[in-house]
Tab-separated table of C-alpha atoms (C1' of nucleotides) in Angstrom:
chain	number	residue	atom	x	y	z
Y	477	UNK	CA	-0.002	0.000	-0.050
Y	478	UNK	CA	1.484	3.362	-1.051
Y	479	UNK	CA	1.191	6.510	0.956
Y	480	UNK	CA	-2.019	8.391	0.403
Y	481	UNK	CA	-1.455	11.630	-1.391
Y	482	UNK	CA	-1.868	14.875	0.634
Y	483	UNK	CA	-4.702	15.866	-1.436
Y	484	UNK	CA	-6.560	15.046	-4.653
Y	485	UNK	CA	-4.791	16.759	-7.490
Y	486	UNK	CA	-7.853	16.770	-9.617
Y	487	UNK	CA	-9.453	20.035	-10.339
Y	488	UNK	CA	-6.620	21.957	-8.586
Y	489	UNK	CA	-4.757	24.791	-9.988
Y	490	UNK	CA	-1.043	24.263	-10.389
Y	491	UNK	CA	1.863	26.398	-11.346
Y	492	UNK	CA	2.290	30.204	-10.685
Y	493	UNK	CA	-0.089	31.817	-8.350
Y	494	UNK	CA	-2.387	34.569	-9.566
Y	495	UNK	CA	-2.773	37.767	-7.949
Y	496	UNK	CA	-6.312	36.846	-6.940
Y	497	UNK	CA	-5.242	33.670	-5.365
Y	498	UNK	CA	-2.573	35.563	-3.440
Y	499	UNK	CA	-5.145	38.061	-2.106
Y	500	UNK	CA	-7.531	35.261	-1.147
Y	501	UNK	CA	-4.926	33.378	0.787
Y	502	UNK	CA	-3.482	36.428	2.413
Y	503	UNK	CA	-6.899	37.690	3.640
Y	504	UNK	CA	-7.899	34.257	4.867
Y	505	UNK	CA	-4.751	33.928	6.895
Y	506	UNK	CA	-5.108	37.410	8.211
Y	507	UNK	CA	-8.538	36.579	9.646
Y	508	UNK	CA	-7.927	32.958	10.631
Y	509	UNK	CA	-4.360	32.764	11.341
Y	510	UNK	CA	-1.682	30.264	9.992
Y	511	UNK	CA	-2.308	26.469	10.359
Y	512	UNK	CA	-4.877	23.932	9.270
Y	513	UNK	CA	-3.322	23.870	5.844
Y	514	UNK	CA	-5.351	20.947	4.825
Y	515	UNK	CA	-8.854	22.443	5.214
Y	516	UNK	CA	-7.476	25.998	4.309
Y	517	UNK	CA	-8.056	25.768	0.537
Y	518	UNK	CA	-11.558	24.590	0.892
Y	519	UNK	CA	-12.563	27.142	3.489
Y	520	UNK	CA	-10.845	29.902	1.685
Y	521	UNK	CA	-12.223	28.984	-1.684
Y	522	UNK	CA	-8.959	28.169	-3.298
Y	523	UNK	CA	-8.390	25.536	-5.803
Y	524	UNK	CA	-4.875	24.712	-4.458
Y	525	UNK	CA	-3.352	21.964	-2.459
Y	526	UNK	CA	-2.888	22.835	1.220
Y	527	UNK	CA	0.821	22.234	0.963
Y	528	UNK	CA	0.932	24.563	-1.894
Y	529	UNK	CA	-0.932	27.271	0.177
Y	530	UNK	CA	1.504	26.816	3.052
Y	531	UNK	CA	4.451	27.213	0.740
Y	532	UNK	CA	3.122	30.268	-1.032
Y	533	UNK	CA	2.384	31.973	2.424
Y	534	UNK	CA	5.788	30.970	3.935
Y	535	UNK	CA	7.881	31.913	0.873
Y	536	UNK	CA	6.154	34.796	-0.569
Y	537	UNK	CA	3.035	36.318	1.172
Y	538	UNK	CA	4.184	36.518	4.717
Y	539	UNK	CA	4.393	40.062	5.813
Y	540	UNK	CA	7.864	39.892	7.236
Y	541	UNK	CA	9.426	38.556	4.154
Y	542	UNK	CA	12.429	40.772	3.189
Y	543	UNK	CA	12.478	41.770	-0.443
Y	544	UNK	CA	15.460	42.602	-2.521
Y	545	UNK	CA	18.910	41.400	-3.136
Y	546	UNK	CA	20.854	39.438	-0.454
Y	547	UNK	CA	23.489	41.821	1.003
Y	548	UNK	CA	27.221	41.090	1.328
Y	549	UNK	CA	26.786	40.666	5.024
Y	550	UNK	CA	23.952	38.298	4.528
Y	551	UNK	CA	25.965	36.358	1.904
Y	552	UNK	CA	28.965	36.094	4.160
Y	553	UNK	CA	26.650	34.829	6.976
Y	554	UNK	CA	25.151	32.282	4.763
Y	555	UNK	CA	28.527	30.925	3.638
Y	556	UNK	CA	29.737	30.614	7.225
Y	557	UNK	CA	26.670	29.085	8.435
Y	558	UNK	CA	26.509	26.626	5.505
Y	559	UNK	CA	30.100	25.634	6.259
Y	560	UNK	CA	29.034	24.498	9.700
Y	561	UNK	CA	25.333	23.500	9.305
Y	562	UNK	CA	25.400	22.157	5.797
Y	563	UNK	CA	22.103	22.184	3.782
Y	564	UNK	CA	19.861	22.777	6.790
Y	565	UNK	CA	18.268	25.687	5.066
Y	566	UNK	CA	15.611	26.285	7.648
Y	567	UNK	CA	18.264	26.656	10.343
Y	568	UNK	CA	20.248	29.054	8.301
Y	569	UNK	CA	17.179	30.989	7.309
Y	570	UNK	CA	16.463	31.186	11.099
Y	571	UNK	CA	19.544	33.420	11.378
Y	572	UNK	CA	18.573	35.754	8.521
Y	573	UNK	CA	15.432	37.601	9.521
Y	574	UNK	CA	13.060	37.890	6.638
Y	575	UNK	CA	14.674	35.398	4.449
Y	576	UNK	CA	13.059	32.119	3.666
Y	577	UNK	CA	14.855	28.789	3.560
Y	578	UNK	CA	13.821	28.422	-0.135
Y	579	UNK	CA	15.286	31.687	-1.050
Y	580	UNK	CA	18.582	30.844	0.686
Y	581	UNK	CA	18.655	27.454	-0.911
Y	582	UNK	CA	18.196	28.861	-4.387
Y	583	UNK	CA	20.671	31.658	-3.791
Y	584	UNK	CA	23.231	29.031	-2.619
Y	585	UNK	CA	22.669	26.815	-5.580
Y	586	UNK	CA	22.873	29.582	-8.116
Y	587	UNK	CA	25.474	31.753	-6.687
Y	588	UNK	CA	27.233	30.806	-3.580
Y	589	UNK	CA	28.020	27.092	-4.309
Y	590	UNK	CA	30.141	28.010	-7.285
Y	591	UNK	CA	31.671	30.924	-5.438
Y	592	UNK	CA	32.696	28.758	-2.396
Y	593	UNK	CA	33.968	26.092	-4.752
Y	594	UNK	CA	36.269	28.481	-6.450
Y	595	UNK	CA	37.491	29.778	-3.162
Y	596	UNK	CA	38.058	26.474	-1.574
Y	597	UNK	CA	40.066	25.396	-4.655
Y	598	UNK	CA	42.359	28.394	-4.402
Y	599	UNK	CA	42.711	27.989	-0.770
Y	600	UNK	CA	43.348	24.214	-0.870
Y	601	UNK	CA	47.231	24.351	-0.724
Y	602	UNK	CA	47.260	26.899	2.119
Y	603	UNK	CA	44.730	24.953	4.122
Y	604	UNK	CA	46.857	21.765	3.971
Y	605	UNK	CA	49.643	23.547	5.801
Y	606	UNK	CA	47.660	25.341	8.425
Y	607	UNK	CA	45.044	22.802	9.434
Y	608	UNK	CA	47.146	21.054	11.994
Y	609	UNK	CA	47.586	24.377	13.944
Y	610	UNK	CA	43.830	25.056	14.054
Y	611	UNK	CA	42.110	24.882	17.354
Y	612	UNK	CA	39.421	22.607	16.015
Y	613	UNK	CA	39.223	18.990	17.235
Y	614	UNK	CA	40.680	16.793	14.452
Y	615	UNK	CA	39.826	13.200	13.858
Y	616	UNK	CA	42.824	11.274	13.265
Y	617	UNK	CA	42.023	7.592	13.566
Y	618	UNK	CA	44.416	4.751	13.215
Y	619	UNK	CA	43.827	3.041	9.994
Y	620	UNK	CA	42.837	-0.241	11.466
Y	621	UNK	CA	40.298	1.348	13.678
Y	622	UNK	CA	38.521	2.888	10.713
Y	623	UNK	CA	35.893	1.273	8.531
Y	624	UNK	CA	35.262	3.408	5.337
Y	625	UNK	CA	31.808	4.872	5.749
Y	626	UNK	CA	29.004	3.128	3.472
Y	627	UNK	CA	28.149	6.380	1.833
Y	628	UNK	CA	30.052	9.598	1.589
Y	629	UNK	CA	29.343	12.703	-0.494
Y	630	UNK	CA	32.186	14.668	-2.043
Y	631	UNK	CA	31.389	17.418	0.455
Y	632	UNK	CA	33.846	17.009	3.396
Y	633	UNK	CA	32.183	19.131	6.057
Y	634	UNK	CA	28.514	18.031	5.788
Y	635	UNK	CA	26.784	14.687	5.769
Y	636	UNK	CA	23.357	15.305	7.067
Y	637	UNK	CA	20.851	16.284	4.414
Y	638	UNK	CA	17.606	16.172	6.165
Y	639	UNK	CA	16.346	17.989	9.152
Y	640	UNK	CA	15.727	14.937	11.033
Y	641	UNK	CA	15.631	14.648	14.759
Y	642	UNK	CA	18.702	12.717	15.862
Y	643	UNK	CA	18.731	10.804	19.024
Y	644	UNK	CA	20.600	7.948	17.558
Y	645	UNK	CA	23.802	7.823	15.674
Y	646	UNK	CA	25.295	5.032	13.616
Y	647	UNK	CA	28.788	3.765	13.836
Y	648	UNK	CA	30.775	0.864	12.646
Y	649	UNK	CA	33.029	-0.195	15.304
Y	650	UNK	CA	33.285	-4.039	15.848
Y	651	UNK	CA	32.437	-4.117	19.498
Y	652	UNK	CA	29.726	-2.183	21.322
Y	653	UNK	CA	31.147	0.197	23.888
Y	654	UNK	CA	30.259	2.494	26.645
Y	655	UNK	CA	31.866	5.919	26.134
Y	656	UNK	CA	31.489	8.294	28.961
Y	657	UNK	CA	27.729	8.994	29.600
Y	658	UNK	CA	26.801	7.469	26.375
Y	659	UNK	CA	24.828	4.181	26.396
Y	660	UNK	CA	25.817	2.361	23.330
Y	661	UNK	CA	23.590	-0.353	22.135
Y	662	UNK	CA	23.355	-2.663	19.140
Y	663	UNK	CA	20.639	-1.469	16.915
Y	664	UNK	CA	18.046	-4.105	16.674
Y	665	UNK	CA	17.317	-3.192	13.065
Y	666	UNK	CA	20.880	-3.512	12.154
Y	667	UNK	CA	20.949	-5.428	8.864
Y	668	UNK	CA	24.384	-6.844	9.501
Y	669	UNK	CA	25.948	-5.545	6.304
Y	670	UNK	CA	27.324	-2.505	7.854
Y	671	UNK	CA	27.963	-3.735	11.202
Y	672	UNK	CA	26.041	-0.874	12.626
Y	673	UNK	CA	25.592	-0.072	16.234
Y	674	UNK	CA	23.678	2.835	17.640
Y	675	UNK	CA	24.563	5.141	20.429
Y	676	UNK	CA	21.866	6.920	22.325
Y	677	UNK	CA	22.853	10.447	22.738
Y	678	UNK	CA	20.495	11.517	25.310
Y	679	UNK	CA	22.658	13.101	27.938
Y	680	UNK	CA	20.971	14.437	30.954
Y	681	UNK	CA	17.836	15.354	29.133
Y	682	UNK	CA	19.725	17.135	26.379
Y	683	UNK	CA	20.407	15.203	23.340
Y	684	UNK	CA	23.023	16.059	20.607
Y	685	UNK	CA	20.412	17.193	18.196
Y	686	UNK	CA	18.924	19.593	20.612
Y	687	UNK	CA	22.449	21.009	21.230
Y	688	UNK	CA	22.929	21.445	17.620
Y	689	UNK	CA	19.635	23.026	17.075
Y	690	UNK	CA	19.776	25.239	20.088
Y	691	UNK	CA	20.999	28.799	20.645
Y	692	UNK	CA	24.454	27.894	21.632
Y	693	UNK	CA	25.314	30.702	23.859
Y	694	UNK	CA	22.376	29.903	26.043
Y	695	UNK	CA	23.484	26.308	26.610
Y	696	UNK	CA	27.150	25.841	26.661
Y	697	UNK	CA	30.339	27.301	27.657
Y	698	UNK	CA	33.920	26.157	27.657
Y	699	UNK	CA	35.954	25.694	30.759
Y	700	UNK	CA	39.733	26.121	30.915
Y	701	UNK	CA	40.161	22.622	29.765
Y	702	UNK	CA	38.063	23.148	26.620
Y	703	UNK	CA	35.395	21.008	28.076
Y	704	UNK	CA	31.775	21.956	26.894
Y	705	UNK	CA	29.605	22.472	29.836
Y	706	UNK	CA	25.760	23.116	30.101
Y	707	UNK	CA	25.179	26.665	31.137
Y	708	UNK	CA	23.201	26.436	34.321
Y	709	UNK	CA	22.775	30.246	34.322
Y	710	UNK	CA	21.019	30.764	30.979
Y	711	UNK	CA	19.355	33.766	32.243
Y	712	UNK	CA	22.673	35.520	31.816
Y	713	UNK	CA	22.495	35.679	28.102
Y	714	UNK	CA	24.844	38.754	27.750
Y	715	UNK	CA	27.686	37.141	29.572
Y	716	UNK	CA	29.513	35.191	27.018
Y	717	UNK	CA	32.376	34.216	29.369
Y	718	UNK	CA	30.743	33.183	32.538
Y	719	UNK	CA	32.636	31.619	35.443
Y	720	UNK	CA	32.640	27.852	35.219
Y	721	UNK	CA	31.601	25.989	38.317
Y	722	UNK	CA	32.743	22.386	38.758
Y	723	UNK	CA	29.150	21.608	39.688
Y	724	UNK	CA	27.989	22.367	36.053
Y	725	UNK	CA	27.190	19.265	34.193
Y	726	UNK	CA	29.785	18.135	31.819
Y	727	UNK	CA	28.421	17.696	28.398
Y	728	UNK	CA	31.414	16.914	26.216
Y	729	UNK	CA	35.090	17.211	26.781
Y	730	UNK	CA	37.600	17.823	23.921
Y	731	UNK	CA	39.667	14.778	24.572
Y	732	UNK	CA	36.582	12.565	25.033
Y	733	UNK	CA	35.040	13.745	21.868
Y	734	UNK	CA	38.262	13.048	20.035
Y	735	UNK	CA	38.573	9.681	21.723
Y	736	UNK	CA	34.909	8.934	20.991
Y	737	UNK	CA	34.892	9.862	17.371
Y	738	UNK	CA	38.163	8.242	16.713
Y	739	UNK	CA	36.746	4.943	17.405
Y	740	UNK	CA	33.521	5.374	15.601
Y	741	UNK	CA	32.267	6.366	12.385
Y	742	UNK	CA	29.236	8.477	12.830
Y	743	UNK	CA	26.917	9.943	10.122
Y	744	UNK	CA	27.197	13.242	12.022
Y	745	UNK	CA	30.655	12.960	13.091
Y	746	UNK	CA	31.810	16.091	11.426
Y	747	UNK	CA	29.141	18.256	12.902
Y	748	UNK	CA	29.637	16.897	16.380
Y	749	UNK	CA	33.327	16.919	16.330
Y	750	UNK	CA	33.224	20.608	15.252
Y	751	UNK	CA	31.076	21.605	18.263
Y	752	UNK	CA	33.615	23.916	19.540
Y	753	UNK	CA	34.289	25.804	16.375
Y	754	UNK	CA	30.592	25.941	15.756
Y	755	UNK	CA	29.938	27.412	19.177
Y	756	UNK	CA	32.914	29.811	18.907
Y	757	UNK	CA	31.572	30.826	15.530
Y	758	UNK	CA	28.092	31.490	16.769
Y	759	UNK	CA	29.334	33.494	19.512
Y	760	UNK	CA	31.307	35.539	17.235
Y	761	UNK	CA	28.299	35.786	14.971
Y	762	UNK	CA	26.209	37.216	17.650
Y	763	UNK	CA	28.884	39.899	18.311
Y	764	UNK	CA	29.012	40.477	14.682
Y	765	UNK	CA	25.337	40.959	14.209
Y	766	UNK	CA	25.190	43.093	17.254
Y	767	UNK	CA	22.689	40.996	18.997
J	511	DA	C1'	14.833	38.021	-36.179
J	512	DA	C1'	14.844	33.208	-34.802
J	513	DA	C1'	16.633	29.238	-32.411
J	514	DG	C1'	19.086	27.339	-28.911
J	515	DG	C1'	21.367	27.567	-24.411
J	516	DT	C1'	21.584	29.218	-19.621
J	517	DG	C1'	20.403	30.852	-15.060
J	518	DG	C1'	17.263	32.263	-11.566
J	519	DC	C1'	13.366	31.386	-9.066
J	520	DA	C1'	8.762	29.587	-7.704
J	521	DA	C1'	6.595	25.599	-7.116
J	522	DC	C1'	6.251	20.744	-6.515
J	523	DC	C1'	7.486	16.110	-4.666
J	524	DG	C1'	8.477	12.587	-1.447
J	525	DC	C1'	10.127	11.561	3.036
J	526	DA	C1'	10.330	11.973	8.034
J	527	DA	C1'	8.817	13.859	12.435
J	528	DT	C1'	5.231	15.022	15.134
J	529	DA	C1'	0.384	15.259	16.568
J	530	DT	C1'	-3.905	13.100	17.178
J	531	DA	C1'	-7.487	9.566	17.188
V	1071	DG	C1'	0.630	0.686	20.978
V	1072	DT	C1'	-0.905	1.497	16.454
V	1073	DA	C1'	-2.819	3.863	12.424
V	1074	DT	C1'	-3.692	7.963	10.319
V	1075	DA	C1'	-3.470	12.962	9.633
V	1076	DT	C1'	-0.660	17.104	9.514
V	1077	DT	C1'	3.289	19.711	9.271
V	1078	DG	C1'	7.933	20.867	7.991
V	1079	DC	C1'	11.925	19.996	5.391
V	1080	DG	C1'	15.350	19.520	1.619
V	1081	DG	C1'	15.937	18.006	-3.154
V	1082	DT	C1'	14.170	18.516	-7.700
V	1083	DT	C1'	11.688	20.235	-11.524
V	1084	DG	C1'	9.823	23.269	-14.901
V	1085	DC	C1'	8.902	27.813	-16.430
V	1086	DC	C1'	10.417	32.130	-17.990
V	1087	DA	C1'	13.524	35.829	-18.956
V	1088	DC	C1'	17.727	36.874	-20.775
V	1089	DC	C1'	21.846	36.023	-23.438
V	1090	DT	C1'	24.440	34.200	-27.331
V	1091	DT	C1'	25.071	32.576	-31.795
DNA sequence: AAAGGTGGCAACCGCAATATA
DNA sequence: GTATATTGCGGTTGCCACCTT
């Protein structure tokens, strides 16, 4: 049995929206508010699929949409965010007020991807020589400990392509292990071909995905040993260098992260191993944006 | 002027997460 | 606990305007 389509396509308009349709949708949402997309077309008298209405509203009709070209500042921000977050356009859009994920995605595909590719090619030689000096945590596994990942894109920094909620990760070590607070268990649905195990990343009520999706400065801070700690004093948003208490819950520690990722091959390894640079970046970003 | 090629953008599609019955 | 509905996301497609030959 296949999945039921979201709506019957029969008798529905498709393609570009007319001014009348736009007006109808806008007026309806102004009166009734967003949501209930499935019934909206019927109640509003639109011959459109609910999904189509939602998309039209979010990407075009919403009053807070920013029109006009993407500024140099925005462009630079997109590039930097994409470097760290990958194709998670909704997350990137969340940091660019008035811009939609679709707009950013299109802008990336048409302009920035080529631009970045050109830049990275020219910087390649220089990068090779300076990478070892950077502060980011490098993954440098021993050859025998590593099993080549089953699927890898040519992009080096981003693996995740869907905005999926992640409370499990895959890795390919031979034996299950307990690493720090992580409870490591064999995935029951493991097909045996990849020797996959799963590690539950729920740590004290905060899982890695929440960490990645959260406002970093509200959640973490680094202590003198580069350990990432949950910020117990999240009210103090303006203080970006709070005092660390030994009572603060330890979330990740640089050495442990390196140790952990060295032995495993995780689909989100790159994102997680770069937590510190991401966090540092987001802090800098907030300063930069004057927030 | 016409034909073909290219790029930008809006819209569509399918999948996955979440909510609800 | 399961099935179904709804919502949100990223990837892809197709249209259209512009450019080149």
